[in-house]
mmCIF file with all atom_site columns, C-alpha atoms and ligand atoms in Angstrom:
data_model
loop_
_atom_site.group_PDB
_atom_site.id
_atom_site.type_symbol
_atom_site.label_atom_id
_atom_site.label_alt_id
_atom_site.label_comp_id
_atom_site.label_asym_id
_atom_site.label_entity_id
_atom_site.label_seq_id
_atom_site.pdbx_PDB_ins_code
_atom_site.Cartn_x
_atom_site.Cartn_y
_atom_site.Cartn_z
_atom_site.occupancy
_atom_site.B_iso_or_equiv
_atom_site.pdbx_formal_charge
_atom_site.auth_seq_id
_atom_site.auth_comp_id
_atom_site.auth_asym_id
_atom_site.auth_atom_id
_atom_site.pdbx_PDB_model_num
ATOM   1   C CA  . MET A 1 1   ? 84.724 173.172 2.488  1.00 0.00 ? 106 MET A CA  1
ATOM   2   C CA  . VAL A 1 2   ? 85.255 170.674 5.282  1.00 0.00 ? 107 VAL A CA  1
ATOM   3   C CA  . LYS A 1 3   ? 82.916 172.708 7.432  1.00 0.00 ? 108 LYS A CA  1
ATOM   4   C CA  . GLN A 1 4   ? 80.268 172.724 4.710  1.00 0.00 ? 109 GLN A CA  1
ATOM   5   C CA  . ASN A 1 5   ? 80.533 168.936 4.325  1.00 0.00 ? 110 ASN A CA  1
ATOM   6   C CA  . LEU A 1 6   ? 79.996 168.583 8.051  1.00 0.00 ? 111 LEU A CA  1
ATOM   7   C CA  . VAL A 1 7   ? 76.884 170.707 7.844  1.00 0.00 ? 112 VAL A CA  1
ATOM   8   C CA  . ILE A 1 8   ? 75.533 168.533 5.044  1.00 0.00 ? 113 ILE A CA  1
ATOM   9   C CA  . SER A 1 9   ? 76.302 165.404 6.978  1.00 0.00 ? 114 SER A CA  1
ATOM   10  C CA  . ASP A 1 10  ? 74.522 166.743 10.120 1.00 0.00 ? 115 ASP A CA  1
ATOM   11  C CA  . ALA A 1 11  ? 71.514 167.774 8.120  1.00 0.00 ? 116 ALA A CA  1
ATOM   12  C CA  . SER A 1 12  ? 71.309 164.397 6.330  1.00 0.00 ? 117 SER A CA  1
ATOM   13  C CA  . ILE A 1 13  ? 71.438 162.589 9.630  1.00 0.00 ? 118 ILE A CA  1
ATOM   14  C CA  . SER A 1 14  ? 68.757 164.910 10.979 1.00 0.00 ? 119 SER A CA  1
ATOM   15  C CA  . LEU A 1 15  ? 66.574 164.081 8.011  1.00 0.00 ? 120 LEU A CA  1
ATOM   16  C CA  . GLU A 1 16  ? 66.967 160.354 8.527  1.00 0.00 ? 121 GLU A CA  1
ATOM   17  C CA  . ILE A 1 17  ? 66.256 160.626 12.233 1.00 0.00 ? 122 ILE A CA  1
ATOM   18  C CA  . PHE A 1 18  ? 63.250 162.819 11.480 1.00 0.00 ? 123 PHE A CA  1
ATOM   19  C CA  . ALA A 1 19  ? 61.890 160.215 9.075  1.00 0.00 ? 124 ALA A CA  1
ATOM   20  C CA  . ALA A 1 20  ? 62.595 157.340 11.457 1.00 0.00 ? 125 ALA A CA  1
ATOM   21  C CA  . GLU A 1 21  ? 61.110 159.063 14.511 1.00 0.00 ? 126 GLU A CA  1
ATOM   22  C CA  . SER A 1 22  ? 58.004 160.126 12.707 1.00 0.00 ? 127 SER A CA  1
ATOM   23  C CA  . CYS A 1 23  ? 57.533 156.685 11.129 1.00 0.00 ? 128 CYS A CA  1
ATOM   24  C CA  . LEU A 1 24  ? 56.694 158.515 7.962  1.00 0.00 ? 129 LEU A CA  1
ATOM   25  C CA  . GLU A 1 25  ? 57.938 157.595 4.572  1.00 0.00 ? 130 GLU A CA  1
ATOM   26  C CA  . VAL A 1 26  ? 60.543 160.105 3.510  1.00 0.00 ? 131 VAL A CA  1
ATOM   27  C CA  . PRO A 1 27  ? 58.334 162.568 1.618  1.00 0.00 ? 132 PRO A CA  1
ATOM   28  C CA  . ALA A 1 28  ? 58.715 163.056 -2.109 1.00 0.00 ? 133 ALA A CA  1
ATOM   29  C CA  . ALA A 1 29  ? 59.873 166.572 -1.331 1.00 0.00 ? 134 ALA A CA  1
ATOM   30  C CA  . SER A 1 30  ? 62.960 165.061 0.280  1.00 0.00 ? 135 SER A CA  1
ATOM   31  C CA  . SER A 1 31  ? 64.600 164.592 -3.130 1.00 0.00 ? 136 SER A CA  1
ATOM   32  C CA  . SER A 1 32  ? 64.528 168.345 -3.613 1.00 0.00 ? 137 SER A CA  1
ATOM   33  C CA  . ILE A 1 33  ? 65.785 168.694 -0.051 1.00 0.00 ? 138 ILE A CA  1
ATOM   34  C CA  . MET A 1 34  ? 68.673 166.401 -0.960 1.00 0.00 ? 139 MET A CA  1
ATOM   35  C CA  . LYS A 1 35  ? 69.372 168.621 -3.975 1.00 0.00 ? 140 LYS A CA  1
ATOM   36  C CA  . MET A 1 36  ? 69.434 171.563 -1.595 1.00 0.00 ? 141 MET A CA  1
ATOM   37  C CA  . LEU A 1 37  ? 71.838 169.693 0.610  1.00 0.00 ? 142 LEU A CA  1
ATOM   38  C CA  . LYS A 1 38  ? 74.125 169.092 -2.352 1.00 0.00 ? 143 LYS A CA  1
ATOM   39  C CA  . SER A 1 39  ? 74.055 172.706 -3.444 1.00 0.00 ? 144 SER A CA  1
ATOM   40  C CA  . GLU A 1 40  ? 75.085 173.933 -0.044 1.00 0.00 ? 145 GLU A CA  1
ATOM   41  C CA  . SER A 1 41  ? 77.040 176.751 -1.629 1.00 0.00 ? 146 SER A CA  1
ATOM   42  C CA  . GLN A 1 42  ? 73.625 178.261 -2.343 1.00 0.00 ? 147 GLN A CA  1
ATOM   43  C CA  . HIS A 1 43  ? 72.030 177.494 1.040  1.00 0.00 ? 148 HIS A CA  1
ATOM   44  C CA  . GLY A 1 44  ? 75.056 177.197 3.306  1.00 0.00 ? 149 GLY A CA  1
ATOM   45  C CA  . GLY A 1 45  ? 74.450 176.929 7.054  1.00 0.00 ? 150 GLY A CA  1
ATOM   46  C CA  . LYS A 1 46  ? 70.735 177.635 6.660  1.00 0.00 ? 151 LYS A CA  1
ATOM   47  C CA  . ILE A 1 47  ? 70.159 173.931 5.990  1.00 0.00 ? 152 ILE A CA  1
ATOM   48  C CA  . THR A 1 48  ? 70.456 172.909 9.622  1.00 0.00 ? 153 THR A CA  1
ATOM   49  C CA  . THR A 1 49  ? 68.019 175.660 10.583 1.00 0.00 ? 154 THR A CA  1
ATOM   50  C CA  . PHE A 1 50  ? 65.701 174.529 7.804  1.00 0.00 ? 155 PHE A CA  1
ATOM   51  C CA  . VAL A 1 51  ? 65.713 170.927 9.045  1.00 0.00 ? 156 VAL A CA  1
ATOM   52  C CA  . ALA A 1 52  ? 65.159 172.096 12.630 1.00 0.00 ? 157 ALA A CA  1
ATOM   53  C CA  . SER A 1 53  ? 62.187 174.232 11.600 1.00 0.00 ? 158 SER A CA  1
ATOM   54  C CA  . MET A 1 54  ? 60.792 171.331 9.534  1.00 0.00 ? 159 MET A CA  1
ATOM   55  C CA  . ARG A 1 55  ? 61.098 169.117 12.578 1.00 0.00 ? 160 ARG A CA  1
ATOM   56  C CA  . ASN A 1 56  ? 59.336 171.685 14.762 1.00 0.00 ? 161 ASN A CA  1
ATOM   57  C CA  . SER A 1 57  ? 56.469 172.223 12.361 1.00 0.00 ? 162 SER A CA  1
ATOM   58  C CA  . SER A 1 58  ? 55.957 168.519 11.620 1.00 0.00 ? 163 SER A CA  1
ATOM   59  C CA  . PRO A 1 59  ? 52.769 166.815 12.812 1.00 0.00 ? 164 PRO A CA  1
ATOM   60  C CA  . THR A 1 60  ? 52.829 165.108 16.194 1.00 0.00 ? 165 THR A CA  1
ATOM   61  C CA  . ARG A 1 61  ? 55.408 162.440 15.939 1.00 0.00 ? 166 ARG A CA  1
ATOM   62  C CA  . PHE A 1 62  ? 54.379 158.836 16.112 1.00 0.00 ? 167 PHE A CA  1
ATOM   63  C CA  . ARG A 1 63  ? 56.118 157.496 19.181 1.00 0.00 ? 168 ARG A CA  1
ATOM   64  C CA  . PRO A 1 64  ? 55.379 153.785 19.529 1.00 0.00 ? 169 PRO A CA  1
ATOM   65  C CA  . THR A 1 65  ? 56.096 153.796 23.286 1.00 0.00 ? 170 THR A CA  1
ATOM   66  C CA  . GLU A 1 66  ? 53.703 156.709 23.935 1.00 0.00 ? 171 GLU A CA  1
ATOM   67  C CA  . VAL A 1 67  ? 50.996 155.085 21.841 1.00 0.00 ? 172 VAL A CA  1
ATOM   68  C CA  . ARG A 1 68  ? 51.523 151.838 23.679 1.00 0.00 ? 173 ARG A CA  1
ATOM   69  C CA  . SER A 1 69  ? 51.190 153.501 27.066 1.00 0.00 ? 174 SER A CA  1
ATOM   70  C CA  . GLU A 1 70  ? 48.012 155.290 25.902 1.00 0.00 ? 175 GLU A CA  1
ATOM   71  C CA  . MET A 1 71  ? 46.606 151.923 24.821 1.00 0.00 ? 176 MET A CA  1
ATOM   72  C CA  . ASP A 1 72  ? 47.631 150.330 28.138 1.00 0.00 ? 177 ASP A CA  1
ATOM   73  C CA  . GLU A 1 73  ? 45.858 153.171 29.937 1.00 0.00 ? 178 GLU A CA  1
ATOM   74  C CA  . GLN A 1 74  ? 42.724 152.658 27.846 1.00 0.00 ? 179 GLN A CA  1
ATOM   75  C CA  . ILE A 1 75  ? 42.725 148.895 28.401 1.00 0.00 ? 180 ILE A CA  1
ATOM   76  C CA  . SER A 1 76  ? 43.209 149.428 32.136 1.00 0.00 ? 181 SER A CA  1
ATOM   77  C CA  . TRP A 1 77  ? 40.340 151.997 32.211 1.00 0.00 ? 182 TRP A CA  1
ATOM   78  C CA  . VAL A 1 78  ? 37.991 149.637 30.353 1.00 0.00 ? 183 VAL A CA  1
ATOM   79  C CA  . THR A 1 79  ? 39.001 146.786 32.692 1.00 0.00 ? 184 THR A CA  1
ATOM   80  C CA  . HIS A 1 80  ? 38.051 148.879 35.721 1.00 0.00 ? 185 HIS A CA  1
ATOM   81  C CA  . HIS A 1 81  ? 34.977 150.464 34.088 1.00 0.00 ? 186 HIS A CA  1
ATOM   82  C CA  . PRO A 1 82  ? 33.456 147.660 31.993 1.00 0.00 ? 187 PRO A CA  1
ATOM   83  C CA  . SER A 1 83  ? 30.448 148.415 29.832 1.00 0.00 ? 188 SER A CA  1
ATOM   84  C CA  . ALA A 1 84  ? 27.201 147.637 31.632 1.00 0.00 ? 189 ALA A CA  1
ATOM   85  C CA  . LEU A 1 85  ? 25.797 146.386 28.328 1.00 0.00 ? 190 LEU A CA  1
ATOM   86  C CA  . GLY A 1 86  ? 28.436 143.669 28.179 1.00 0.00 ? 191 GLY A CA  1
ATOM   87  C CA  . MET A 1 87  ? 27.683 142.537 31.737 1.00 0.00 ? 192 MET A CA  1
ATOM   88  C CA  . PHE A 1 88  ? 23.919 142.513 31.669 1.00 0.00 ? 193 PHE A CA  1
ATOM   89  C CA  . ASP A 1 89  ? 23.562 138.994 33.123 1.00 0.00 ? 194 ASP A CA  1
ATOM   90  C CA  . GLN A 1 90  ? 25.946 139.750 36.005 1.00 0.00 ? 195 GLN A CA  1
ATOM   91  C CA  . ILE A 1 91  ? 24.032 142.981 36.782 1.00 0.00 ? 196 ILE A CA  1
ATOM   92  C CA  . VAL A 1 92  ? 20.699 141.179 36.799 1.00 0.00 ? 197 VAL A CA  1
ATOM   93  C CA  . HIS A 1 93  ? 22.202 138.512 39.069 1.00 0.00 ? 198 HIS A CA  1
ATOM   94  C CA  . ALA A 1 94  ? 23.828 141.038 41.453 1.00 0.00 ? 199 ALA A CA  1
ATOM   95  C CA  . SER A 1 95  ? 20.677 143.148 41.703 1.00 0.00 ? 200 SER A CA  1
ATOM   96  C CA  . ARG A 1 96  ? 18.343 140.352 42.785 1.00 0.00 ? 201 ARG A CA  1
ATOM   97  C CA  . GLY A 1 97  ? 16.383 141.508 45.824 1.00 0.00 ? 202 GLY A CA  1
ATOM   98  C CA  . LYS A 1 98  ? 17.851 145.009 45.632 1.00 0.00 ? 203 LYS A CA  1
ATOM   99  C CA  . GLN A 1 99  ? 16.390 148.353 44.604 1.00 0.00 ? 204 GLN A CA  1
ATOM   100 C CA  . ILE A 1 100 ? 18.017 149.662 41.439 1.00 0.00 ? 205 ILE A CA  1
ATOM   101 C CA  . VAL A 1 101 ? 18.361 153.423 41.067 1.00 0.00 ? 206 VAL A CA  1
ATOM   102 C CA  . MET A 1 102 ? 19.562 154.961 37.803 1.00 0.00 ? 207 MET A CA  1
ATOM   103 C CA  . PHE A 1 103 ? 21.934 157.928 38.001 1.00 0.00 ? 208 PHE A CA  1
ATOM   104 C CA  . LEU A 1 104 ? 22.418 159.503 34.594 1.00 0.00 ? 209 LEU A CA  1
ATOM   105 C CA  . ASP A 1 105 ? 24.869 162.212 33.612 1.00 0.00 ? 210 ASP A CA  1
ATOM   106 C CA  . TYR A 1 106 ? 23.571 164.728 31.067 1.00 0.00 ? 211 TYR A CA  1
ATOM   107 C CA  . ASP A 1 107 ? 26.300 166.253 28.872 1.00 0.00 ? 212 ASP A CA  1
ATOM   108 C CA  . GLY A 1 108 ? 28.075 163.648 26.798 1.00 0.00 ? 213 GLY A CA  1
ATOM   109 C CA  . THR A 1 109 ? 25.788 160.905 28.108 1.00 0.00 ? 214 THR A CA  1
ATOM   110 C CA  . LEU A 1 110 ? 22.188 161.830 27.327 1.00 0.00 ? 215 LEU A CA  1
ATOM   111 C CA  . SER A 1 111 ? 23.241 164.547 24.884 1.00 0.00 ? 216 SER A CA  1
ATOM   112 C CA  . PRO A 1 112 ? 26.141 164.740 22.477 1.00 0.00 ? 217 PRO A CA  1
ATOM   113 C CA  . ILE A 1 113 ? 29.007 167.100 23.279 1.00 0.00 ? 218 ILE A CA  1
ATOM   114 C CA  . VAL A 1 114 ? 28.605 170.151 21.070 1.00 0.00 ? 219 VAL A CA  1
ATOM   115 C CA  . GLN A 1 115 ? 30.412 173.470 20.748 1.00 0.00 ? 220 GLN A CA  1
ATOM   116 C CA  . ASP A 1 116 ? 27.595 175.613 22.158 1.00 0.00 ? 221 ASP A CA  1
ATOM   117 C CA  . PRO A 1 117 ? 26.486 174.472 25.658 1.00 0.00 ? 222 PRO A CA  1
ATOM   118 C CA  . ASP A 1 118 ? 23.026 175.981 24.982 1.00 0.00 ? 223 ASP A CA  1
ATOM   119 C CA  . GLY A 1 119 ? 22.636 173.686 21.977 1.00 0.00 ? 224 GLY A CA  1
ATOM   120 C CA  . ALA A 1 120 ? 23.304 170.373 23.759 1.00 0.00 ? 225 ALA A CA  1
ATOM   121 C CA  . PHE A 1 121 ? 19.852 168.914 23.126 1.00 0.00 ? 226 PHE A CA  1
ATOM   122 C CA  . MET A 1 122 ? 18.963 165.302 23.743 1.00 0.00 ? 227 MET A CA  1
ATOM   123 C CA  . SER A 1 123 ? 17.171 163.389 21.028 1.00 0.00 ? 228 SER A CA  1
ATOM   124 C CA  . ASP A 1 124 ? 13.515 162.371 21.290 1.00 0.00 ? 229 ASP A CA  1
ATOM   125 C CA  . GLU A 1 125 ? 14.655 158.769 21.134 1.00 0.00 ? 230 GLU A CA  1
ATOM   126 C CA  . MET A 1 126 ? 16.905 159.307 24.155 1.00 0.00 ? 231 MET A CA  1
ATOM   127 C CA  . ARG A 1 127 ? 14.076 161.097 25.996 1.00 0.00 ? 232 ARG A CA  1
ATOM   128 C CA  . GLU A 1 128 ? 11.827 158.079 25.365 1.00 0.00 ? 233 GLU A CA  1
ATOM   129 C CA  . ALA A 1 129 ? 14.530 155.717 26.640 1.00 0.00 ? 234 ALA A CA  1
ATOM   130 C CA  . VAL A 1 130 ? 14.920 157.774 29.854 1.00 0.00 ? 235 VAL A CA  1
ATOM   131 C CA  . LYS A 1 131 ? 11.151 157.911 30.298 1.00 0.00 ? 236 LYS A CA  1
ATOM   132 C CA  . ASP A 1 132 ? 10.987 154.157 29.837 1.00 0.00 ? 237 ASP A CA  1
ATOM   133 C CA  . THR A 1 133 ? 13.806 153.611 32.342 1.00 0.00 ? 238 THR A CA  1
ATOM   134 C CA  . ALA A 1 134 ? 12.084 155.882 34.873 1.00 0.00 ? 239 ALA A CA  1
ATOM   135 C CA  . SER A 1 135 ? 8.956  153.756 34.651 1.00 0.00 ? 240 SER A CA  1
ATOM   136 C CA  . TYR A 1 136 ? 10.997 150.853 36.057 1.00 0.00 ? 241 TYR A CA  1
ATOM   137 C CA  . PHE A 1 137 ? 13.508 152.490 38.408 1.00 0.00 ? 242 PHE A CA  1
ATOM   138 C CA  . PRO A 1 138 ? 13.859 155.734 40.349 1.00 0.00 ? 243 PRO A CA  1
ATOM   139 C CA  . THR A 1 139 ? 15.897 157.808 37.884 1.00 0.00 ? 244 THR A CA  1
ATOM   140 C CA  . ALA A 1 140 ? 18.132 160.770 38.675 1.00 0.00 ? 245 ALA A CA  1
ATOM   141 C CA  . ILE A 1 141 ? 19.814 163.168 36.266 1.00 0.00 ? 246 ILE A CA  1
ATOM   142 C CA  . VAL A 1 142 ? 23.028 164.420 37.829 1.00 0.00 ? 247 VAL A CA  1
ATOM   143 C CA  . SER A 1 143 ? 24.661 167.404 36.167 1.00 0.00 ? 248 SER A CA  1
ATOM   144 C CA  . GLY A 1 144 ? 27.205 170.149 36.622 1.00 0.00 ? 249 GLY A CA  1
ATOM   145 C CA  . ARG A 1 145 ? 24.647 172.494 35.072 1.00 0.00 ? 250 ARG A CA  1
ATOM   146 C CA  . CYS A 1 146 ? 22.101 174.408 37.111 1.00 0.00 ? 251 CYS A CA  1
ATOM   147 C CA  . ARG A 1 147 ? 19.001 172.339 37.778 1.00 0.00 ? 252 ARG A CA  1
ATOM   148 C CA  . ASP A 1 148 ? 16.567 174.523 35.799 1.00 0.00 ? 253 ASP A CA  1
ATOM   149 C CA  . LYS A 1 149 ? 18.784 174.362 32.753 1.00 0.00 ? 254 LYS A CA  1
ATOM   150 C CA  . VAL A 1 150 ? 19.123 170.592 32.799 1.00 0.00 ? 255 VAL A CA  1
ATOM   151 C CA  . TYR A 1 151 ? 15.359 170.256 33.349 1.00 0.00 ? 256 TYR A CA  1
ATOM   152 C CA  . SER A 1 152 ? 14.700 172.502 30.330 1.00 0.00 ? 257 SER A CA  1
ATOM   153 C CA  . PHE A 1 153 ? 16.680 170.019 28.235 1.00 0.00 ? 258 PHE A CA  1
ATOM   154 C CA  . VAL A 1 154 ? 15.235 166.776 29.626 1.00 0.00 ? 259 VAL A CA  1
ATOM   155 C CA  . ARG A 1 155 ? 11.633 167.944 30.173 1.00 0.00 ? 260 ARG A CA  1
ATOM   156 C CA  . LEU A 1 156 ? 10.475 164.772 31.938 1.00 0.00 ? 261 LEU A CA  1
ATOM   157 C CA  . ALA A 1 157 ? 8.389  164.920 35.107 1.00 0.00 ? 262 ALA A CA  1
ATOM   158 C CA  . GLY A 1 158 ? 8.782  162.438 37.947 1.00 0.00 ? 263 GLY A CA  1
ATOM   159 C CA  . LEU A 1 159 ? 12.576 162.256 37.798 1.00 0.00 ? 264 LEU A CA  1
ATOM   160 C CA  . ILE A 1 160 ? 15.146 163.393 40.369 1.00 0.00 ? 265 ILE A CA  1
ATOM   161 C CA  . TYR A 1 161 ? 17.166 166.358 39.111 1.00 0.00 ? 266 TYR A CA  1
ATOM   162 C CA  . ALA A 1 162 ? 20.507 167.078 40.777 1.00 0.00 ? 267 ALA A CA  1
ATOM   163 C CA  . GLY A 1 163 ? 21.996 170.291 39.407 1.00 0.00 ? 268 GLY A CA  1
ATOM   164 C CA  . SER A 1 164 ? 25.137 172.262 40.232 1.00 0.00 ? 269 SER A CA  1
ATOM   165 C CA  . HIS A 1 165 ? 27.124 169.067 40.840 1.00 0.00 ? 270 HIS A CA  1
ATOM   166 C CA  . GLY A 1 166 ? 24.589 167.844 43.416 1.00 0.00 ? 271 GLY A CA  1
ATOM   167 C CA  . MET A 1 167 ? 24.301 171.141 45.330 1.00 0.00 ? 272 MET A CA  1
ATOM   168 C CA  . ASP A 1 168 ? 20.697 171.577 44.235 1.00 0.00 ? 273 ASP A CA  1
ATOM   169 C CA  . ILE A 1 169 ? 18.510 168.471 44.192 1.00 0.00 ? 274 ILE A CA  1
ATOM   170 C CA  . GLU A 1 170 ? 14.797 168.180 43.569 1.00 0.00 ? 275 GLU A CA  1
ATOM   171 C CA  . VAL A 1 171 ? 12.800 164.981 43.768 1.00 0.00 ? 276 VAL A CA  1
ATOM   172 C CA  . GLY A 1 172 ? 9.735  165.577 41.653 1.00 0.00 ? 277 GLY A CA  1
ATOM   173 C CA  . ASP A 1 173 ? 6.660  163.756 42.865 1.00 0.00 ? 278 ASP A CA  1
ATOM   174 C CA  . ASP A 1 174 ? 8.255  161.901 45.784 1.00 0.00 ? 279 ASP A CA  1
ATOM   175 C CA  . LYS A 1 175 ? 6.857  158.378 45.915 1.00 0.00 ? 280 LYS A CA  1
ATOM   176 C CA  . LYS A 1 176 ? 6.157  158.512 49.680 1.00 0.00 ? 281 LYS A CA  1
ATOM   177 C CA  . SER A 1 177 ? 4.816  162.038 50.168 1.00 0.00 ? 282 SER A CA  1
ATOM   178 C CA  . GLY A 1 178 ? 3.605  162.625 46.602 1.00 0.00 ? 283 GLY A CA  1
ATOM   179 C CA  . GLU A 1 179 ? 5.166  166.081 46.845 1.00 0.00 ? 284 GLU A CA  1
ATOM   180 C CA  . ASP A 1 180 ? 8.169  167.781 45.356 1.00 0.00 ? 285 ASP A CA  1
ATOM   181 C CA  . VAL A 1 181 ? 11.093 167.471 47.769 1.00 0.00 ? 286 VAL A CA  1
ATOM   182 C CA  . SER A 1 182 ? 14.110 169.747 47.566 1.00 0.00 ? 287 SER A CA  1
ATOM   183 C CA  . PHE A 1 183 ? 17.552 169.178 49.000 1.00 0.00 ? 288 PHE A CA  1
ATOM   184 C CA  . GLN A 1 184 ? 19.896 172.101 48.557 1.00 0.00 ? 289 GLN A CA  1
ATOM   185 C CA  . PRO A 1 185 ? 23.116 171.570 50.497 1.00 0.00 ? 290 PRO A CA  1
ATOM   186 C CA  . GLY A 1 186 ? 24.587 174.555 48.639 1.00 0.00 ? 291 GLY A CA  1
ATOM   187 C CA  . SER A 1 187 ? 22.002 177.015 49.962 1.00 0.00 ? 292 SER A CA  1
ATOM   188 C CA  . GLU A 1 188 ? 23.909 177.683 53.205 1.00 0.00 ? 293 GLU A CA  1
ATOM   189 C CA  . PHE A 1 189 ? 26.754 179.079 51.089 1.00 0.00 ? 294 PHE A CA  1
ATOM   190 C CA  . LEU A 1 190 ? 24.590 181.439 49.028 1.00 0.00 ? 295 LEU A CA  1
ATOM   191 C CA  . SER A 1 191 ? 25.197 184.526 51.209 1.00 0.00 ? 296 SER A CA  1
ATOM   192 C CA  . MET A 1 192 ? 28.933 183.812 51.160 1.00 0.00 ? 297 MET A CA  1
ATOM   193 C CA  . ILE A 1 193 ? 28.844 183.435 47.350 1.00 0.00 ? 298 ILE A CA  1
ATOM   194 C CA  . ASP A 1 194 ? 26.948 186.752 47.061 1.00 0.00 ? 299 ASP A CA  1
ATOM   195 C CA  . GLU A 1 195 ? 29.562 188.418 49.263 1.00 0.00 ? 300 GLU A CA  1
ATOM   196 C CA  . VAL A 1 196 ? 32.417 187.015 47.173 1.00 0.00 ? 301 VAL A CA  1
ATOM   197 C CA  . CYS A 1 197 ? 30.677 188.233 43.995 1.00 0.00 ? 302 CYS A CA  1
ATOM   198 C CA  . ILE A 1 198 ? 30.234 191.755 45.423 1.00 0.00 ? 303 ILE A CA  1
ATOM   199 C CA  . HIS A 1 199 ? 33.914 191.878 46.472 1.00 0.00 ? 304 HIS A CA  1
ATOM   200 C CA  . ASP A 1 200 ? 34.893 190.597 43.025 1.00 0.00 ? 305 ASP A CA  1
ATOM   201 C CA  . ILE A 1 201 ? 32.849 193.324 41.302 1.00 0.00 ? 306 ILE A CA  1
ATOM   202 C CA  . ASP A 1 202 ? 34.304 195.983 43.620 1.00 0.00 ? 307 ASP A CA  1
HETATM 203 O O1  . LIG B 2 .   ? 27.788 166.948 34.563 1.00 0.00 ? 516 LIG B O1  1
HETATM 204 P P1  . LIG B 2 .   ? 27.392 167.164 33.124 1.00 0.00 ? 516 LIG B P1  1
HETATM 205 O O2  . LIG B 2 .   ? 25.917 167.107 32.904 1.00 0.00 ? 516 LIG B O2  1
HETATM 206 O O3  . LIG B 2 .   ? 28.142 166.252 32.218 1.00 0.00 ? 516 LIG B O3  1
HETATM 207 O O4  . LIG B 2 .   ? 27.840 168.662 32.834 1.00 0.00 ? 516 LIG B O4  1
HETATM 208 C C1  . LIG B 2 .   ? 29.198 168.992 32.745 1.00 0.00 ? 516 LIG B C1  1
HETATM 209 C C2  . LIG B 2 .   ? 29.336 170.301 32.008 1.00 0.00 ? 516 LIG B C2  1
HETATM 210 O O5  . LIG B 2 .   ? 28.604 170.150 30.798 1.00 0.00 ? 516 LIG B O5  1
HETATM 211 C C3  . LIG B 2 .   ? 28.547 171.290 29.937 1.00 0.00 ? 516 LIG B C3  1
HETATM 212 O O6  . LIG B 2 .   ? 29.787 171.438 29.292 1.00 0.00 ? 516 LIG B O6  1
HETATM 213 C C4  . LIG B 2 .   ? 30.141 170.358 28.474 1.00 0.00 ? 516 LIG B C4  1
HETATM 214 O O7  . LIG B 2 .   ? 29.152 170.163 27.427 1.00 0.00 ? 516 LIG B O7  1
HETATM 215 C C5  . LIG B 2 .   ? 29.021 171.265 26.519 1.00 0.00 ? 516 LIG B C5  1
HETATM 216 C C6  . LIG B 2 .   ? 27.896 170.925 25.540 1.00 0.00 ? 516 LIG B C6  1
HETATM 217 O O8  . LIG B 2 .   ? 28.137 169.731 24.854 1.00 0.00 ? 516 LIG B O8  1
HETATM 218 C C7  . LIG B 2 .   ? 30.333 171.516 25.794 1.00 0.00 ? 516 LIG B C7  1
HETATM 219 O O9  . LIG B 2 .   ? 30.215 172.641 24.934 1.00 0.00 ? 516 LIG B O9  1
HETATM 220 C C8  . LIG B 2 .   ? 31.440 171.779 26.845 1.00 0.00 ? 516 LIG B C8  1
HETATM 221 O O10 . LIG B 2 .   ? 32.703 171.825 26.176 1.00 0.00 ? 516 LIG B O10 1
HETATM 222 C C9  . LIG B 2 .   ? 31.478 170.621 27.854 1.00 0.00 ? 516 LIG B C9  1
HETATM 223 O O11 . LIG B 2 .   ? 32.426 170.914 28.904 1.00 0.00 ? 516 LIG B O11 1
HETATM 224 C C10 . LIG B 2 .   ? 28.092 172.533 30.661 1.00 0.00 ? 516 LIG B C10 1
HETATM 225 O O12 . LIG B 2 .   ? 28.212 173.664 29.829 1.00 0.00 ? 516 LIG B O12 1
HETATM 226 C C11 . LIG B 2 .   ? 28.856 172.744 31.969 1.00 0.00 ? 516 LIG B C11 1
HETATM 227 O O13 . LIG B 2 .   ? 28.248 173.823 32.666 1.00 0.00 ? 516 LIG B O13 1
HETATM 228 C C12 . LIG B 2 .   ? 28.756 171.465 32.794 1.00 0.00 ? 516 LIG B C12 1
HETATM 229 O O14 . LIG B 2 .   ? 29.474 171.620 34.020 1.00 0.00 ? 516 LIG B O14 1
#
C-alpha cells in the first residue's frame, strides 16, 4: 500500500510538472486521470508509464527561455539585416554618385517557396517589377538552379543570369559589346564531374 501511495504521489507530481512546463492549462481529461490515480488498484504501476508516455507524446513544450533566445536571435538578425524598404532614404543618400546593381535571388524571393521545385513560378506582377527595375539598374538573378531553368521561369531578356550558385553566368546583351557574354568558372571542372559521375555509376 505504501508503495502504491508513492507511485500515486510521483505520478501526481509528474502531472503538475508536465502542466507547468508546458504552460498549458491542466486539460479537462486530467480529472479522469486523477480518478485513475485514485483507483491505482486497477492501474497499479502503469500510471507512471502512462504519464511518461503522455509527456513524450505531448506537443513541443513551451519553454520561455528557448522562445526568448529565438526572439533575441531574430532581433539580432533584423538588426544586422535591416529591410531596405525601411531605409530607403539612407540608401538613396549612400548611393549618390555610385552605380547601383541589383542582385536578386530567385526561390523564396521572386517566387514563393512551394513543394514542387518545378512549380515555383513567379507572378506576372513580380515579372513586371523586375523588368521595371532592370530598366533603371543592371539586374542580375543569382540562383542555385541551373541557368536555363531559372531563365525559363523569369523569361526576361537583358538581365544577367547567374545559375548553379554563380558557376554559370550569362550577361545578355552586354551594354558595352551589345553581345551575350558568358562567364563559366565551373566549366574547368566539367571533365572532373563527368569522371566522378562515371565512377559513381560504376
Ligand atoms: O538560390 P535560389 O534561387 O534561392 O535557389 C535555391 C534552391 O531553390 C530551389 O529549392 C527551393 O525552392 C523550391 C521551390 O520553392 C522548394 O521546393 C525547395 O524546398 C527549396 O529548397 C531549387 O529546387 C534548388 O535547386 C535551389 O538550389
